[in-house]
Each structure stands twice: as structure tokens, then as C-alpha cells.
Tab-separated table of C-alpha atoms in Angstrom:
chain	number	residue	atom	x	y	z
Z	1	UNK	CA	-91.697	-39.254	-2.315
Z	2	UNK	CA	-93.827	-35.713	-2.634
Z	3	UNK	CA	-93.732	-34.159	-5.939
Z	4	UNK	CA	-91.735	-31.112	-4.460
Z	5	UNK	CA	-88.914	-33.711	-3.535
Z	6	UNK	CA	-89.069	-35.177	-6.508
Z	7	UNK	CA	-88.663	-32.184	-8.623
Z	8	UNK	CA	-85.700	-31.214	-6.370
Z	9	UNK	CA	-84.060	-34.768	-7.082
Z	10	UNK	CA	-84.302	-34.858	-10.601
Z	11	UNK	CA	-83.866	-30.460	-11.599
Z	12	UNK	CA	-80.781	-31.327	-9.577
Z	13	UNK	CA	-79.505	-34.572	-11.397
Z	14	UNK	CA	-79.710	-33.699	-14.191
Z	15	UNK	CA	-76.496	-34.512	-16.288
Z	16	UNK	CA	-76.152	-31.524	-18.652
Z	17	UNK	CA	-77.650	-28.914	-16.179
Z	18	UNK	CA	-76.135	-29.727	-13.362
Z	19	UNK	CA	-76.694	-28.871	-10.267
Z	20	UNK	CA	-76.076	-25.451	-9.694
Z	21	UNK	CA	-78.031	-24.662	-12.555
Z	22	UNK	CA	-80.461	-27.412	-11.412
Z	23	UNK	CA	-80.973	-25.574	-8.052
Z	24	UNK	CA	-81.972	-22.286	-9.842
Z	25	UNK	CA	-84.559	-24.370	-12.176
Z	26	UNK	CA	-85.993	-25.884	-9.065
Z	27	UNK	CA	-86.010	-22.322	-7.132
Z	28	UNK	CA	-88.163	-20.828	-10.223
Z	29	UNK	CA	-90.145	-24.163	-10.501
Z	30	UNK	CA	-91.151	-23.739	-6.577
Z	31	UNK	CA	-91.847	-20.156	-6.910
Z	32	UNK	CA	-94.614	-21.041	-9.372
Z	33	UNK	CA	-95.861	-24.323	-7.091
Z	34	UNK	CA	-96.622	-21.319	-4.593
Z	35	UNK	CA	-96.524	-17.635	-6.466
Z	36	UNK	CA	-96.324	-15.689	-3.400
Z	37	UNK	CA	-92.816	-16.961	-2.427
Z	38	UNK	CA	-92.024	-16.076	-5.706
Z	39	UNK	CA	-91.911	-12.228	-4.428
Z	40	UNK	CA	-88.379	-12.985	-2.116
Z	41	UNK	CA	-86.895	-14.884	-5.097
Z	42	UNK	CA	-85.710	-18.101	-2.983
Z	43	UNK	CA	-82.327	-19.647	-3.968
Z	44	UNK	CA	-83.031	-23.122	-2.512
Z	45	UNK	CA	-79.191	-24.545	-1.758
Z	46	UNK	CA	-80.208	-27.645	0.254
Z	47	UNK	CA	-83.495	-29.305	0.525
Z	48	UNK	CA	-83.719	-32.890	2.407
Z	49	UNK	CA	-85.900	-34.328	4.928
Z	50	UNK	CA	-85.686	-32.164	8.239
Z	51	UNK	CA	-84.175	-29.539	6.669
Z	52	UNK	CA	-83.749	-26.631	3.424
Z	53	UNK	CA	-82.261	-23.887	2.951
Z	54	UNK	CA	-82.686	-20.916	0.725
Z	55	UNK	CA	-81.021	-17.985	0.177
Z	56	UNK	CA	-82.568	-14.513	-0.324
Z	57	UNK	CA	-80.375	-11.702	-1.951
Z	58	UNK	CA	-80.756	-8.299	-1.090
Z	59	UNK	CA	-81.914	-6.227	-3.946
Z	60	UNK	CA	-84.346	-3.344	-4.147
Z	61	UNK	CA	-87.380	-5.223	-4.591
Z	62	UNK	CA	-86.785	-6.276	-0.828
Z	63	UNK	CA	-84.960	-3.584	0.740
Z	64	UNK	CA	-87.045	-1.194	3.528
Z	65	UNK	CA	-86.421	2.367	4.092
Z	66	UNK	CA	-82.486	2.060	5.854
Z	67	UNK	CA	-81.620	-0.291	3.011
Z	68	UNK	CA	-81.617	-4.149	4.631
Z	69	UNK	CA	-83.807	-6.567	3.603
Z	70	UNK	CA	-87.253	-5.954	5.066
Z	71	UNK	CA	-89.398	-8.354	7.688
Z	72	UNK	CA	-91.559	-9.467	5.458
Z	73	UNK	CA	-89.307	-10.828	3.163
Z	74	UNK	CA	-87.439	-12.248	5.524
Z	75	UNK	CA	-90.762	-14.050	6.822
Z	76	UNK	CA	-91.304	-15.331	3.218
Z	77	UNK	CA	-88.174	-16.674	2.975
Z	78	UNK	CA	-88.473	-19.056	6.370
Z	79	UNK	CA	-91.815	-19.820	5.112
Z	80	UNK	CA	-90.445	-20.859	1.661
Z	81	UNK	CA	-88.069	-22.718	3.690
Z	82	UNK	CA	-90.516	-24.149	6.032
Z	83	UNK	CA	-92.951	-25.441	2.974
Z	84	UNK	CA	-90.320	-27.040	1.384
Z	85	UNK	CA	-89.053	-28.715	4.013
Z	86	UNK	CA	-92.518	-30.367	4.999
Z	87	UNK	CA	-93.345	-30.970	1.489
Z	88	UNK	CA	-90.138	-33.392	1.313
Z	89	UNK	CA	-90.358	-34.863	5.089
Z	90	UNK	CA	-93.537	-35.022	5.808
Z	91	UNK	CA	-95.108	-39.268	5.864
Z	92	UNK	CA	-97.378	-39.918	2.690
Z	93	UNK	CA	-100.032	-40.605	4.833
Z	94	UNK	CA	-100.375	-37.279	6.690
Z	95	UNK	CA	-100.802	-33.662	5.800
Z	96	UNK	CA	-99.956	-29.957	7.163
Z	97	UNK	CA	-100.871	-26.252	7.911
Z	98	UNK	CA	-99.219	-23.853	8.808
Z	99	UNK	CA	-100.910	-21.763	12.023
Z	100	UNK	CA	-98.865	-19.254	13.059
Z	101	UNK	CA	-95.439	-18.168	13.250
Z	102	UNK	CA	-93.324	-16.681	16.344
Z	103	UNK	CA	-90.349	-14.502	15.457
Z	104	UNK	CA	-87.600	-12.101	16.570
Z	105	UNK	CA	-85.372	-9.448	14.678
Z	106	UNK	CA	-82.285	-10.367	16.114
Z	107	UNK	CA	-79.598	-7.857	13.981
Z	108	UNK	CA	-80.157	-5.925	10.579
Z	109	UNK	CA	-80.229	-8.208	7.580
Z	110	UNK	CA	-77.434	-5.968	5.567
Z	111	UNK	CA	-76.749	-8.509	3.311
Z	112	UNK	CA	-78.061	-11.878	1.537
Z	113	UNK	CA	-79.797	-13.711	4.112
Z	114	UNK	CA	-79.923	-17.996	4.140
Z	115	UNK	CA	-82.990	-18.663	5.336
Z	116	UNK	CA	-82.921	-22.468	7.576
Z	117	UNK	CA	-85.962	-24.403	8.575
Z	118	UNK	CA	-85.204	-27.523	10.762
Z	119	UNK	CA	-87.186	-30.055	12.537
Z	120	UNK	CA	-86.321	-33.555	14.056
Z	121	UNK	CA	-87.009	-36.654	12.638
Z	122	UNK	CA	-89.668	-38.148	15.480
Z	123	UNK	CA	-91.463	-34.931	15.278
Z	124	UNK	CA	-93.113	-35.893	12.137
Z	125	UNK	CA	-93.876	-40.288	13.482
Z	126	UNK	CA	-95.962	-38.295	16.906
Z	127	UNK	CA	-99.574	-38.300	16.809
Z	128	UNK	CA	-99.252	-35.123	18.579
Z	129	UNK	CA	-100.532	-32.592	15.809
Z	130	UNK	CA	-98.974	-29.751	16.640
Z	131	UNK	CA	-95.389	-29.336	15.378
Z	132	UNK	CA	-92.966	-26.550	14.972
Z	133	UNK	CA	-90.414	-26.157	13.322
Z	134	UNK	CA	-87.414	-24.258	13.803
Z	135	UNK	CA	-86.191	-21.150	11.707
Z	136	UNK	CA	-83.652	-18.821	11.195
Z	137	UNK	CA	-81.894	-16.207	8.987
Z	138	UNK	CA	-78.387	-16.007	8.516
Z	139	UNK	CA	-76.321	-12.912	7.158
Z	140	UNK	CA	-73.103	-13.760	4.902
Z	141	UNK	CA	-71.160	-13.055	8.025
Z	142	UNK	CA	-73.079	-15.527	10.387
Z	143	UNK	CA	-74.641	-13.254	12.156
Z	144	UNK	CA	-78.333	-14.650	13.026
Z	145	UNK	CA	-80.667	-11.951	12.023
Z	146	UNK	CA	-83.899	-13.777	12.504
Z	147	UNK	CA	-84.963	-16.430	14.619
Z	148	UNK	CA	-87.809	-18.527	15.826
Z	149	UNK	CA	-90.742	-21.351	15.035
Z	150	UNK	CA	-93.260	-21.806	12.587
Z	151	UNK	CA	-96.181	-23.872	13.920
Z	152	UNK	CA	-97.300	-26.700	11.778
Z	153	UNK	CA	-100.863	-28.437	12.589
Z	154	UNK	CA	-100.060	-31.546	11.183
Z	155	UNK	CA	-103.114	-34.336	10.636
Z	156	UNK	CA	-103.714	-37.843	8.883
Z	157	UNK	CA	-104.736	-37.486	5.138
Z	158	UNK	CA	-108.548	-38.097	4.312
Z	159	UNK	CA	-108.955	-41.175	2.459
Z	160	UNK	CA	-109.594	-40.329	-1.536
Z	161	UNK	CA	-112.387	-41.783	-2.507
């Protein structure tokens, strides 16, 4: 199990927390694993092999000029989503990059956005390298406001020694 799994299992066991509040600790916990996600302020609501989910809320810090939340953070957010998901799914024995990312605007993100990353589970047993996974953005009313992939360049771990 990777340590970013792990710290989602136990910040949301935890008996007098709980897991609401355990889902926040994790969230801030992340952000500091990797400061630059840090700037969307991910709510992570589900995180388990193949796929997480985060939420970003629209507040100032992210808004652009008509007052939705802006591309970038709305990029951040599927790559938060994206990290944690490989972090927790990808095999022990292998590691990843990310090398790109292909996206479309698909409505204006006027509201809190859930950010999804997906991928299947015989994506990550190939020995092709190349792997993508799948993203999107959801507005509180389900409308899709961003779509698209996130290409992974996934590789067998150098031997420590």
C-alpha cells in the first residue's frame, strides 16, 4: 500500500475524527505531500484504486475575470485527482509521470466543481508504458464542464540499492 493510500485509510478511520473530518485532514495533508495543489484547495471525497475525487469550491482565490472558476484551477484539480489516484493504484513495483494532458472547456464552471480521474484496472498490469487516464469536472448541477486525459508514462521501479 503507497503512503498516500495509507494516509487516506487511516485520516479517514479514525474513531474520534471521523471521516468527514478525516477527509479534510487528508485534503490538507496531500496539499503539503505536493504544495502546488495546495493553491485549488482539493476536498478529496473518494480516493480508491482506479479512481478519486475531489472537490474544488469556487472562491475568489480561483475565480477569472466573469466570475467561474478559472482553467487553471480546474487543471490542478484533475491533476490532484489524477496523482492521487496513481499514488493509491499504481503496483509497488512500478512508477509514473505525468507527460501531458489533453483537455476541453466544455460549459462555465459557475459553481464548485468535483474533479474525477478514472482508469481501468488492466491498464496499470500492461507493459505498455503509456497510460491515460480519464478526467473530468463536474458542476453541482451535473453539468460536465471539463473533460479529457492525462497521459501517464508509467515504467518498472529501479532496484534500490
Amino acid at each position: 500500500m503507497s503512503q498516500v493510500h495509507a494516509m487516506w485509510r487511516t485520516t479517514t478511520s479514525l474513531p474520534i475524527v471521523g471521516p468527514t473530518l478525516g477527509k479534510t485532514v487528508f485534503s490538507l495533508l496531500f496539499g503539503q505531500k505536493a504544495p502546488y495543489f495546495a493553491t485549488v484547495r482539493p476536498r478529496f471525497t473518494v480516493l480508491e484504486p482506479n479512481r478519486a475525487e475531489l472537490v474544488v469550491k469556487l472562491r475568489r482565490g480561483v475565480k477569472n475575470h466573469i466570475g467561474t472558476l478559472h482553467a487553471i484551477a480546474l487543471c490542478n484539480g484533475l491533476e490532484a485527482a489524477m496523482g492521487a489516484l496513481a499514488e493509491v493504484t499504481i503496483p509497488a513495483d512500478k512508477r509514473w509521470i505525468p507527460q501531458g494532458m489533453d483537455v476541453r472547456y466544455t460549459a462555465k464552471a459557475s459553481s464548485d466543481v468535483t474533479c474525477i480521474a478514472e482508469t481501468d484496472p488492466e491498464q496499470w498490469t500492461s507493459d505498455e508504458p503509456a497510460l491515460d487516464v480519464r478526467v473530468k469536472g463536474v458542476r453541482d448541477d451535473g453539468t460536465v464542464v471539463i473533460e479529457g486525459v492525462i497521459h501517464l508514462w508509467v515504467t518498472p521501479r529501479k532496484p534500490q540499492g
